[in-house]
PDB file of C-alpha atoms (C1' of nucleotides) in Angstrom:
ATOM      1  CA  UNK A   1      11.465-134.648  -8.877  1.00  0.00           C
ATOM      2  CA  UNK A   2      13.718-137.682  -8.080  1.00  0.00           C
ATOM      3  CA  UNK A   3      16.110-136.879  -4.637  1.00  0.00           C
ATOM      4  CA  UNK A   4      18.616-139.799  -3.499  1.00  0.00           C
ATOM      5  CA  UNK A   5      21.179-139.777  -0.927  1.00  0.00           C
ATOM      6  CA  UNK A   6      24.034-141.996  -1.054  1.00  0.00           C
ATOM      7  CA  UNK A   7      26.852-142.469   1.629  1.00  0.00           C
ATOM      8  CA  UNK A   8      29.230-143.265  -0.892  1.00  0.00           C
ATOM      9  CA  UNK A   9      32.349-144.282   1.018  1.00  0.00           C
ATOM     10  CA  UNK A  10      35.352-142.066  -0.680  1.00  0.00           C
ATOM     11  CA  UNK A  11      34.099-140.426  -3.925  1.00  0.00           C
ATOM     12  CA  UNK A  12      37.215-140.322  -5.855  1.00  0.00           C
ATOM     13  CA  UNK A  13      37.285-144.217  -5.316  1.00  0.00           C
ATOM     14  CA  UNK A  14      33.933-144.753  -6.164  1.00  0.00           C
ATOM     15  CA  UNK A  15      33.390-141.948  -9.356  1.00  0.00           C
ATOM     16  CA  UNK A  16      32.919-145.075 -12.280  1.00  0.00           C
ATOM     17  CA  UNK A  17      29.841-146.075  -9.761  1.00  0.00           C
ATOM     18  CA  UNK A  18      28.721-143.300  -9.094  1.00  0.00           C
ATOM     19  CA  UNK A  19      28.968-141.470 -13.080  1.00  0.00           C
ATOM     20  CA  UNK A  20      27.051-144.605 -14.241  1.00  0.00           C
ATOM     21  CA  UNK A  21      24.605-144.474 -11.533  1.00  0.00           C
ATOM     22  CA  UNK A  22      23.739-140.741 -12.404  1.00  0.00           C
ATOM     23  CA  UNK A  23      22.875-142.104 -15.893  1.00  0.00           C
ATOM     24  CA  UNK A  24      21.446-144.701 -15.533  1.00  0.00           C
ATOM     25  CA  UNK A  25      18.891-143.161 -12.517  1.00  0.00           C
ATOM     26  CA  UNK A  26      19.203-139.404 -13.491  1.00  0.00           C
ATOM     27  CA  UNK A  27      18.173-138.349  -9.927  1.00  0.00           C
ATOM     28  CA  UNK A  28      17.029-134.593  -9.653  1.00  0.00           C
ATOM     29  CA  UNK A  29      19.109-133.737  -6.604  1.00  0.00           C
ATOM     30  CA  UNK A  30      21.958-136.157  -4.859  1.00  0.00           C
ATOM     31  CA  UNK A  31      22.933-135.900  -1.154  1.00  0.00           C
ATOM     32  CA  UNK A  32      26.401-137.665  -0.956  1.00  0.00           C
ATOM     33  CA  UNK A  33      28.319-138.501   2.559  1.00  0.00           C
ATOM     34  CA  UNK A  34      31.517-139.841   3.607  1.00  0.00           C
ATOM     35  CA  UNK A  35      33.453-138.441   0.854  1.00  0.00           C
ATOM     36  CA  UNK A  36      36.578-138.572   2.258  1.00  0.00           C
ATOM     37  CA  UNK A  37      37.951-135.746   0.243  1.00  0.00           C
ATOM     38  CA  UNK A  38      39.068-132.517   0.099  1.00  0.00           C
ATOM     39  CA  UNK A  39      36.804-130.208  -1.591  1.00  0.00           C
ATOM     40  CA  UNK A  40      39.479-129.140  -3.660  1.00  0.00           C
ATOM     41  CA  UNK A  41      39.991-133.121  -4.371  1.00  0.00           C
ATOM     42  CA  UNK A  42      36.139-133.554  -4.966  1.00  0.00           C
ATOM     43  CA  UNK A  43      35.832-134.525  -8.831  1.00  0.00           C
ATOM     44  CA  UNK A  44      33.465-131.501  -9.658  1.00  0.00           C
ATOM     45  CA  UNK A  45      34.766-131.121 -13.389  1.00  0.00           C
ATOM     46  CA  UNK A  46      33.850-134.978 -14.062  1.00  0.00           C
ATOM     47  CA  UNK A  47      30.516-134.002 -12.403  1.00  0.00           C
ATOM     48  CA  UNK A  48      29.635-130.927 -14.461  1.00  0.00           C
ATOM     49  CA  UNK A  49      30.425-132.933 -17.893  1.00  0.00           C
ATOM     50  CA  UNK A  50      27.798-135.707 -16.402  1.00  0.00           C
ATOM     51  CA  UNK A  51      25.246-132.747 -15.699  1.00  0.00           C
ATOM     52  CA  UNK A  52      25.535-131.967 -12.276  1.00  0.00           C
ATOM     53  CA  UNK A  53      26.473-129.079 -10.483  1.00  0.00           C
ATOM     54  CA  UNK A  54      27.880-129.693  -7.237  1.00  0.00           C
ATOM     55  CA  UNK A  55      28.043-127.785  -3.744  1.00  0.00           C
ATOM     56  CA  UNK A  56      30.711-129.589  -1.670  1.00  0.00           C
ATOM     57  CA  UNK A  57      31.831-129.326   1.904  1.00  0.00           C
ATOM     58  CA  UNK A  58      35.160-131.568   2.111  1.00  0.00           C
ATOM     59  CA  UNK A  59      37.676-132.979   4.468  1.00  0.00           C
ATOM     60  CA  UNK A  60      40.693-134.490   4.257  1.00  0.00           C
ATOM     61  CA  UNK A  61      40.504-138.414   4.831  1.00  0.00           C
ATOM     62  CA  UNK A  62      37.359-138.503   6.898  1.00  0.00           C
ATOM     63  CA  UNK A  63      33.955-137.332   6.751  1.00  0.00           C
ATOM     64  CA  UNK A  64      32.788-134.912   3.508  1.00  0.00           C
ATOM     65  CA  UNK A  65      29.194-133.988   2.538  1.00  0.00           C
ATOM     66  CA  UNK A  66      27.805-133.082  -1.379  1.00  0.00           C
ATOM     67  CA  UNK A  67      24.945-131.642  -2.952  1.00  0.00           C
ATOM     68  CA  UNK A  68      24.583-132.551  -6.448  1.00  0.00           C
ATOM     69  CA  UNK A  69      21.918-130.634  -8.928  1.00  0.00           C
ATOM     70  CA  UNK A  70      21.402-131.885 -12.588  1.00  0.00           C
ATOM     71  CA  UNK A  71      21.420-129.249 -14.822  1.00  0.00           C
ATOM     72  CA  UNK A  72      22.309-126.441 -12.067  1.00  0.00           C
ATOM     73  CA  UNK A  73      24.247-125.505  -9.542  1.00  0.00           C
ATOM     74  CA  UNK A  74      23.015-125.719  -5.437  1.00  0.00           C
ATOM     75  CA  UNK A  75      22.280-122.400  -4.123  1.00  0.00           C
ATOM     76  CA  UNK A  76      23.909-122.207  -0.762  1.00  0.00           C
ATOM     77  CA  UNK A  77      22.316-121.836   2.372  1.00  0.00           C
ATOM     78  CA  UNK A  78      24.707-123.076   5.019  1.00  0.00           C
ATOM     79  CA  UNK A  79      27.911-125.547   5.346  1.00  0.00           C
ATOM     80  CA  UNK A  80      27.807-126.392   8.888  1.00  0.00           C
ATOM     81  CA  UNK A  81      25.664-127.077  11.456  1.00  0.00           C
ATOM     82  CA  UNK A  82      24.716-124.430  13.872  1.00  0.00           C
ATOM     83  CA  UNK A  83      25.019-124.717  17.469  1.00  0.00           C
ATOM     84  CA  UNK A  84      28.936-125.340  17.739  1.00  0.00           C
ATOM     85  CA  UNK A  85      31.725-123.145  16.402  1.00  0.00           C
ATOM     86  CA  UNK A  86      34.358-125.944  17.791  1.00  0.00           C
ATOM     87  CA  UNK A  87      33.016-128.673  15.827  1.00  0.00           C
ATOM     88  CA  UNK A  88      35.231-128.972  12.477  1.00  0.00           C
ATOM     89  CA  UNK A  89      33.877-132.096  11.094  1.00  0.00           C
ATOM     90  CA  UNK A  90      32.390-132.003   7.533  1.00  0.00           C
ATOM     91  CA  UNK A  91      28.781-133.548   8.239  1.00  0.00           C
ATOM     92  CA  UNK A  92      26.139-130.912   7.255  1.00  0.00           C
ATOM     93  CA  UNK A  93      25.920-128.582   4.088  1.00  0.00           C
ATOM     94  CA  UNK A  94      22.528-127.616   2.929  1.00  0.00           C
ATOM     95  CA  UNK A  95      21.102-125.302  -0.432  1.00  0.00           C
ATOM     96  CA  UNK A  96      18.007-124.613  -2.371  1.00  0.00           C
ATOM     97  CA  UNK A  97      17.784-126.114  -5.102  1.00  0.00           C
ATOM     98  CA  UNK A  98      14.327-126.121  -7.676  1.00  0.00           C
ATOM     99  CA  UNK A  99      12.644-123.730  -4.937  1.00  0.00           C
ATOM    100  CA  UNK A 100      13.382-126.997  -2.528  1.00  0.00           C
ATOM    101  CA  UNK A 101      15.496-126.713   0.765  1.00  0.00           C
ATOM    102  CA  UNK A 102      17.725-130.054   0.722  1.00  0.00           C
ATOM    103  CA  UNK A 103      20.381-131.142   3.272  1.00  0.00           C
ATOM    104  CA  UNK A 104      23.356-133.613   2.896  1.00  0.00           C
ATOM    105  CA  UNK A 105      23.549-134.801   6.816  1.00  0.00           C
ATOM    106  CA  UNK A 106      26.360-137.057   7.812  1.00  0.00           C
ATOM    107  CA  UNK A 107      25.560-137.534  11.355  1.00  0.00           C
ATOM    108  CA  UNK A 108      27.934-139.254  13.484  1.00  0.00           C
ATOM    109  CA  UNK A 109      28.644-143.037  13.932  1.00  0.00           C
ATOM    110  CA  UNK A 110      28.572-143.243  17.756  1.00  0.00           C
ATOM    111  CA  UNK A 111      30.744-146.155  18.061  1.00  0.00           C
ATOM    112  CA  UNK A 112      32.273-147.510  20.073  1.00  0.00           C
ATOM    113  CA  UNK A 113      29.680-147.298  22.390  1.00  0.00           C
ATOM    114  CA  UNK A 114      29.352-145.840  25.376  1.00  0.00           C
ATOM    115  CA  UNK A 115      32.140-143.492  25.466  1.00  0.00           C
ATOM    116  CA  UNK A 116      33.275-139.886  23.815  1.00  0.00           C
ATOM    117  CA  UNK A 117      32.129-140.367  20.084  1.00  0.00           C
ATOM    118  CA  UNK A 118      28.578-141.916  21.741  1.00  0.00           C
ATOM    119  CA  UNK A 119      28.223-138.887  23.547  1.00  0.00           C
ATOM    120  CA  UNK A 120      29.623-136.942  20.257  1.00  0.00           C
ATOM    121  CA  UNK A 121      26.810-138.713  18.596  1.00  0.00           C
ATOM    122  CA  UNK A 122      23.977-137.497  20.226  1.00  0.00           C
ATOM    123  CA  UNK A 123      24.729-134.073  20.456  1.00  0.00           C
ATOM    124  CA  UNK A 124      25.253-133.070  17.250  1.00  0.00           C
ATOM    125  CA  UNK A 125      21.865-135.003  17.044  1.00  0.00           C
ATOM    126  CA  UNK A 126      20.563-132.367  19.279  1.00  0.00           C
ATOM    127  CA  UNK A 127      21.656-130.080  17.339  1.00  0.00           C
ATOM    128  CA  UNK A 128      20.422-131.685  13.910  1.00  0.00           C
ATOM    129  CA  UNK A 129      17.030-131.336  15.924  1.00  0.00           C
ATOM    130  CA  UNK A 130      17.142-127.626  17.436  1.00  0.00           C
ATOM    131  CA  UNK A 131      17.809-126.771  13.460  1.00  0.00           C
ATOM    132  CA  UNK A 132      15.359-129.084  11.960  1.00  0.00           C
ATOM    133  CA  UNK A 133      12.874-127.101  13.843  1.00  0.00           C
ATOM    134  CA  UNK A 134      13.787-124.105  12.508  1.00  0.00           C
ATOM    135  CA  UNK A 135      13.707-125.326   9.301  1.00  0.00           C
ATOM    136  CA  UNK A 136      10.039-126.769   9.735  1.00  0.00           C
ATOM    137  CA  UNK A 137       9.027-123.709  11.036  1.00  0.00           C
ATOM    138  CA  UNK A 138      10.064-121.600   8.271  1.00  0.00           C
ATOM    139  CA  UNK A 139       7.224-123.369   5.774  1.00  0.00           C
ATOM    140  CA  UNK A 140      10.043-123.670   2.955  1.00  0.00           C
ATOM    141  CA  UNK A 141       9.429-127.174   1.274  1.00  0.00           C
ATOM    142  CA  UNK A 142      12.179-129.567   2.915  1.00  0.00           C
ATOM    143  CA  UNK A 143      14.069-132.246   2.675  1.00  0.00           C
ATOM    144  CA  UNK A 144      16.237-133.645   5.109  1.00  0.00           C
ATOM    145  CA  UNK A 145      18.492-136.605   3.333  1.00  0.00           C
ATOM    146  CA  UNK A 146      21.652-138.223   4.508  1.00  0.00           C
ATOM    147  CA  UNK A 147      23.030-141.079   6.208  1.00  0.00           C
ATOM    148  CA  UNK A 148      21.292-140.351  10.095  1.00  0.00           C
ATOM    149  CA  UNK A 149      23.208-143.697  11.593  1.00  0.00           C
ATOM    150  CA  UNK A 150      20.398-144.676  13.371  1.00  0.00           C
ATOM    151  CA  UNK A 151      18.629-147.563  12.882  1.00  0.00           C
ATOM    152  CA  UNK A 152      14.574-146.393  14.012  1.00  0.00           C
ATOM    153  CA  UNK A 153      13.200-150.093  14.957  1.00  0.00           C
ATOM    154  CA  UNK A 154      13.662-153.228  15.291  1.00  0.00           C
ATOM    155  CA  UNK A 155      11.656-153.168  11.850  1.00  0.00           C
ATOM    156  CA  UNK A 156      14.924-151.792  10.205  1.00  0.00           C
ATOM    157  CA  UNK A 157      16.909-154.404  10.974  1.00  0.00           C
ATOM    158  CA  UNK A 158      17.862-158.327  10.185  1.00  0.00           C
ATOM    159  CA  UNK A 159      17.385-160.557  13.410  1.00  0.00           C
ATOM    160  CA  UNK A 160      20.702-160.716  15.144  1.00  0.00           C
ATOM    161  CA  UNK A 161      22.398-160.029  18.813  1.00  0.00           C
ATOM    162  CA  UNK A 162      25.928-158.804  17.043  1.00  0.00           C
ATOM    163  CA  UNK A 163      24.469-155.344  16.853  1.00  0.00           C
ATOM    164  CA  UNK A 164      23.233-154.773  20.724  1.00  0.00           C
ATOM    165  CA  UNK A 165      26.641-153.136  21.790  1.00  0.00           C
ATOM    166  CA  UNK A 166      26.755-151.067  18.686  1.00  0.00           C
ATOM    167  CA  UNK A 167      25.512-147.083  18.333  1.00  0.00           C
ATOM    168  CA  UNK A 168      23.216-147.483  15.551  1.00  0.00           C
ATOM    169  CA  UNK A 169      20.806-149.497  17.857  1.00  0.00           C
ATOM    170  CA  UNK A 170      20.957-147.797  20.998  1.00  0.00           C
ATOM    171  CA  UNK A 171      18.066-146.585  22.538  1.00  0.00           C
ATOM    172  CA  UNK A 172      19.160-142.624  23.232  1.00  0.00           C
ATOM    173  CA  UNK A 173      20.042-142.631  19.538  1.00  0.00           C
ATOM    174  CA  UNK A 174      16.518-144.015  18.434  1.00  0.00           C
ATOM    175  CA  UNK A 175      14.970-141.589  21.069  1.00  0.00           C
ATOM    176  CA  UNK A 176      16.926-138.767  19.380  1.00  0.00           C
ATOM    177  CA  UNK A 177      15.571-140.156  15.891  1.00  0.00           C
ATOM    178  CA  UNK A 178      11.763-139.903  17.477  1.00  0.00           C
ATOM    179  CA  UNK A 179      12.063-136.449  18.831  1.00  0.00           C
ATOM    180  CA  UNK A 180      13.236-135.131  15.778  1.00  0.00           C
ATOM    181  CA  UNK A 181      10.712-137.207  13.686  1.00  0.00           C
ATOM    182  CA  UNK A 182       7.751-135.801  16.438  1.00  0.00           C
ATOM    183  CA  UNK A 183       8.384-132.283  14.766  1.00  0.00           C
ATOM    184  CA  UNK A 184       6.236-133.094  12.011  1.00  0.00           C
ATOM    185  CA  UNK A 185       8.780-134.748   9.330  1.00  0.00           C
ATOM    186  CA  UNK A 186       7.364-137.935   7.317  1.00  0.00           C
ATOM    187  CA  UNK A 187       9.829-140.705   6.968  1.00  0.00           C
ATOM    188  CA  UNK A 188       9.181-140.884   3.290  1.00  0.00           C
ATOM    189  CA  UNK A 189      10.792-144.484   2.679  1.00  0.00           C
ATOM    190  CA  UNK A 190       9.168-145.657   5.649  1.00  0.00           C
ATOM    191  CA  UNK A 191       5.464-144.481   4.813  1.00  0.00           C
ATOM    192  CA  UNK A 192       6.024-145.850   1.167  1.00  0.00           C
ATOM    193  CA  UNK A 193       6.849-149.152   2.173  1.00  0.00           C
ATOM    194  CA  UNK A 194       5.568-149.957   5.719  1.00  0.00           C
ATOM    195  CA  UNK A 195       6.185-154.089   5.047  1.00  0.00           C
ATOM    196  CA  UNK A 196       9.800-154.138   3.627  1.00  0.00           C
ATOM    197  CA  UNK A 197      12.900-153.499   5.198  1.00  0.00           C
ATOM    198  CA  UNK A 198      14.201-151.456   3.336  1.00  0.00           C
ATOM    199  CA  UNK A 199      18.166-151.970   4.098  1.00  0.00           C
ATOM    200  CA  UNK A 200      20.194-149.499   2.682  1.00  0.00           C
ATOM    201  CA  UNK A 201      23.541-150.645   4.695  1.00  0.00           C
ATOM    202  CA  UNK A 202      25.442-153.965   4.703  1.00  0.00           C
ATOM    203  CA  UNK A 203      28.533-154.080   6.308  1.00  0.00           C
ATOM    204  CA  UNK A 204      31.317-155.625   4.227  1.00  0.00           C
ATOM    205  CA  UNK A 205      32.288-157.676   7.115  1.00  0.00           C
ATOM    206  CA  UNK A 206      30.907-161.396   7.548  1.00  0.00           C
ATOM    207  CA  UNK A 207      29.096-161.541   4.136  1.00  0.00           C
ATOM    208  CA  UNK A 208      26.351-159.133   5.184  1.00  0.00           C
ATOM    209  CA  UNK A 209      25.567-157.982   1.784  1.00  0.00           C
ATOM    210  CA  UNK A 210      24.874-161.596   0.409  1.00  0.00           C
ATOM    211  CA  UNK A 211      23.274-162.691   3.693  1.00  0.00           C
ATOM    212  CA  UNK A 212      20.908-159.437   3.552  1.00  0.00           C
ATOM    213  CA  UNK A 213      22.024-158.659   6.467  1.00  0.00           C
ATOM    214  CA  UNK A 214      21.171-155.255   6.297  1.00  0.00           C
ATOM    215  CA  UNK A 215      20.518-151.967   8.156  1.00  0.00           C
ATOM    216  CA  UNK A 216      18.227-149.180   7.435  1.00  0.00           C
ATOM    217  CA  UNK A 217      20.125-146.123   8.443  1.00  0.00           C
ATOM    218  CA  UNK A 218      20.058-143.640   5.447  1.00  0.00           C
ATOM    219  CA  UNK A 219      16.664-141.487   5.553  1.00  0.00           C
ATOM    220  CA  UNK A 220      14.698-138.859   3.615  1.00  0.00           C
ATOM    221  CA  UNK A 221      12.806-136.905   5.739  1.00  0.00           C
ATOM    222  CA  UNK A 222      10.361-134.271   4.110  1.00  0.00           C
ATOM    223  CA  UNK A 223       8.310-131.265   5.647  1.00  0.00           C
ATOM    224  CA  UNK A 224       4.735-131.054   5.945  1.00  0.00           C
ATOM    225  CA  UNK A 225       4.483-129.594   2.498  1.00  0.00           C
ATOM    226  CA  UNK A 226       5.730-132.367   0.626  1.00  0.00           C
ATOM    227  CA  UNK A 227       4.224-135.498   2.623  1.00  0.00           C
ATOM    228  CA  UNK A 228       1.392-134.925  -0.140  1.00  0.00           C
ATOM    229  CA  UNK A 229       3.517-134.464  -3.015  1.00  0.00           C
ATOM    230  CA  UNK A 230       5.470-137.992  -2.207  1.00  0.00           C
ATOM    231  CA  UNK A 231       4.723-140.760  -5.486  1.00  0.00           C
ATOM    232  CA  UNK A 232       7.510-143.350  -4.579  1.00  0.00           C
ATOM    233  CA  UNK A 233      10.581-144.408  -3.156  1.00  0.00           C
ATOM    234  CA  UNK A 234      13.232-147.287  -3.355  1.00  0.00           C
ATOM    235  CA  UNK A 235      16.476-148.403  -2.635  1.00  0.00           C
ATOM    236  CA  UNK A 236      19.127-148.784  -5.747  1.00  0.00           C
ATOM    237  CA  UNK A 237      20.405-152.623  -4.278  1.00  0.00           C
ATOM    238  CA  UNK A 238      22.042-152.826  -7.386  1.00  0.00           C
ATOM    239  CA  UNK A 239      24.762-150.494  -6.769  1.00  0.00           C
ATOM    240  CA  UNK A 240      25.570-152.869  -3.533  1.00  0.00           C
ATOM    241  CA  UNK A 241      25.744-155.659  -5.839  1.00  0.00           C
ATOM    242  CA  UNK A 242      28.783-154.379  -7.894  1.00  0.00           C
ATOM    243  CA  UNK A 243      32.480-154.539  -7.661  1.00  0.00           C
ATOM    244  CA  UNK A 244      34.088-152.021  -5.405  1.00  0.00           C
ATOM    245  CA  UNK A 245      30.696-150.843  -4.342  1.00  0.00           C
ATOM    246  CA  UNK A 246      30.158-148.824  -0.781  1.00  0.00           C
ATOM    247  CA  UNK A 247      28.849-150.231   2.205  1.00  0.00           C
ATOM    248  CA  UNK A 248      25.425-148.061   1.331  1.00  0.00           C
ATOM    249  CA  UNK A 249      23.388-148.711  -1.431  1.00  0.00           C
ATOM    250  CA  UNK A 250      21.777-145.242  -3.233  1.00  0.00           C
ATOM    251  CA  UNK A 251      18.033-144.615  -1.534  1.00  0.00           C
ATOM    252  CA  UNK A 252      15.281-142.366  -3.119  1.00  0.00           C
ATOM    253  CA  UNK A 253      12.408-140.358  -3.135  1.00  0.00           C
ATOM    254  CA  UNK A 254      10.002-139.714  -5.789  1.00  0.00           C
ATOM    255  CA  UNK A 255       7.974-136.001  -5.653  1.00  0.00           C
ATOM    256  CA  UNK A 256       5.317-134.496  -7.623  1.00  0.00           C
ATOM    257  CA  UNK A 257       6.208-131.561  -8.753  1.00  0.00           C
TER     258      UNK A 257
ATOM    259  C1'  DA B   1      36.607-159.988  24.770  1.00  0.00           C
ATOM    260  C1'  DT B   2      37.902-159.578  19.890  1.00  0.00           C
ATOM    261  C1'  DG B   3      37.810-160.140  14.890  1.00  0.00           C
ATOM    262  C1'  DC B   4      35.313-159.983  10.740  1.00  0.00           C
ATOM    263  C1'  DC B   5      36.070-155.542   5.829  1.00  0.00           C
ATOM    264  C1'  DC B   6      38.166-151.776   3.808  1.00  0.00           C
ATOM    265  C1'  DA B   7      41.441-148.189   2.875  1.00  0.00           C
ATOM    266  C1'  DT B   8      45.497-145.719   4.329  1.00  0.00           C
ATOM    267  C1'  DT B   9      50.081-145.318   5.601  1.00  0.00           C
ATOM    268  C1'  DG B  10      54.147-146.062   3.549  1.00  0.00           C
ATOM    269  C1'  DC B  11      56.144-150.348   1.892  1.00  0.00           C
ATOM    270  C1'  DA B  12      54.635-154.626   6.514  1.00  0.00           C
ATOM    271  C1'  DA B  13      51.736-154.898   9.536  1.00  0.00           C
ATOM    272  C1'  DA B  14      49.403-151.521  12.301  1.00  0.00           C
ATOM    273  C1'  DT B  15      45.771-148.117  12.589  1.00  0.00           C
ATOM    274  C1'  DG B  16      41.226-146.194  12.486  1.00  0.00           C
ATOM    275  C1'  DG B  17      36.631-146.083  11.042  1.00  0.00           C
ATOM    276  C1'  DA B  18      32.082-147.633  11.444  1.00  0.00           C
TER     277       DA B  18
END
DNA sequence: ATGCCCATTGCAAATGGA
C-alpha cells in the first residue's frame, strides 16, 4: 500500500501534474494541501475518470486539504480539527480508507515570525497533538501525512543563515514537532533514510530548486501498528523538476499490507 | 531591513503568502 502526500500549490493549476503523476506512481492513498480551491471548484470528475475518489475540504483562495483513494471513495471521519469552533481555515480532513485511518494536515506556516500567525502556528500544533493522541490511543492503524511546516533538525536542512528568522526553523515549532513525535509515531521517511536529506521543499525564490536548497517539511507519520509494516519511502524530485511544478515535490511511504 | 517567486487582482503595480 503506496500513501504520498503532496502540498500541491493550487490544484486546478497544477491537475496535468498531478493526473500524470497518479499514473505514472499509482499511489494507494494521496494527501493533497494548499489547494486553493473551493470544494465545489476541486476537479473531482477529472479525478474519478483517473481512478480516484476524492474527499475534499476546500477554501476559497487559500488553504484546502484532499484525500484521494484509487479505486474508492474516503470514508469520512472528520473535516476539521477539534479543539476550536472559531478556527475556519481548511487544514485538516481525515477518513478511513483500506481499514487505514489517514489525515491530510496542512498545518500552519508561522511566518512572519514572531507575531500573530507564529503564535497561530503553534496552537493549532497543540491541537494537532491533543488529537494525535487520541488517535494513537484508539489502536486503529494510522497515518498522519501532510505538509507539518516544520523543519525537525538541522539534518533537514541545506547549510544556510537565510532561514534563522523564519517559522519553519524555530525552536517552539521543532519542540512542538518532538512532543507530538514522543507519543509513539515513527517518522517513516526519516527511519528509512537516516543519511539523506530528504528535501521535499524548495522555494522558488533564489534558485533553490537547482541549488538543492531544500527543506524537509512534508512528513508521514505512522502508529505503532504500522512501524513494522513500513518497506520504503522516497521523495518524487521529479515532479519539482517540471514546468509549472509546486514548491513541494510528492513524498511517500511504502506498507506491507 | 528588504527582496528574491508565484499567483491574484483586475488590467499596472500592489498585495499576500510562505
Amino acid at each position: 500500500m503506496r500513501i504520498a502526500t503532496w502540498n500541491i500549490n493550487n490544484v486546478n493549476l497544477r491537475l496535468p501534474l498531478l493526473l500524470a503523476w497518479l499514473e505514472a506512481t499509482k499511489p494507494d492513498v494521496v494527501a493533497l494541501q494548499e489547494l486553493k480551491s473551493t470544494t465545489k471548484d476541486f476537479p473531482t470528475r477529472e479525478l474519478e475518470q483517473a481512478g480516484y475518489g476524492a474527499l475534499v475540504v476546500g477554501q476559497k483562495t487559500w488553504n484546502g486539504v484532499a484525500l484521494l483513494a484509487r479505486d474508492a471513495e474516503p470514508i469520512v471521519v472528520r473535516r476539521t480539527l477539534p479543539g476550536d469552533l472559531a478556527d475556519r481555515q481548511a487544514r485538516y480532513v481525515e477518513a478511513a480508507i483500506d481499514g487505514v485511518i489517514v489525515t491530510s494536515i496542512y498545518a500552519p506556516n508561522g511566518n512572519p515570525w514572531p507575531g500573530d500567525k507564529f503564535a497561530y502556528k503553534l496552537a493549532w500544533f497543540e491541537r494537532l497533538t491533543r488529537h494525535a493522541a487520541e488517535l494513537h490511543a484508539s489502536g486503529h492503524p494510522v497515518v498522519l501525512a501532510g505538509d507539518y511546516n516544520v523543519v525537525p533538525t538541522p539534518r533537514d536542512i541545506y547549510v544556510s543563515s537565510s532561514w534563522n528568522n523564519n517559522a519553519l526553523i524555530q525552536p517552539e515549532a521543532r519542540a512542538g514537532f518532538e512532543k507530538l513525535l514522543k507519543q509513539g509515531w515513527t517518522d517513516s521517511v526519516r527511519k528509512q533514510h537516516p543519511d539523506e536529506p530528504m528535501y521535499s521543499f524548495w522555494d522558488y525564490r533564489r534558485n533553490r530548486w537547482e541549488r538543492d536548497a531544500g527543506l524537509r517539511i512534508d512528513h508521514l507519520l505512522v502508529g505503532k501498528s504500522l512501524k513494522a509494516k513500513l518497506r520504503g519511502a522516497g521523495v518524487d524530485r521529479a515532479v519539482r523538476a517540471m514546468e509549472g511544478a509546486s514548491d513541494h515535490a510528492p513524498v511517500w511511504i511504502e506498507l506491507a499490507m
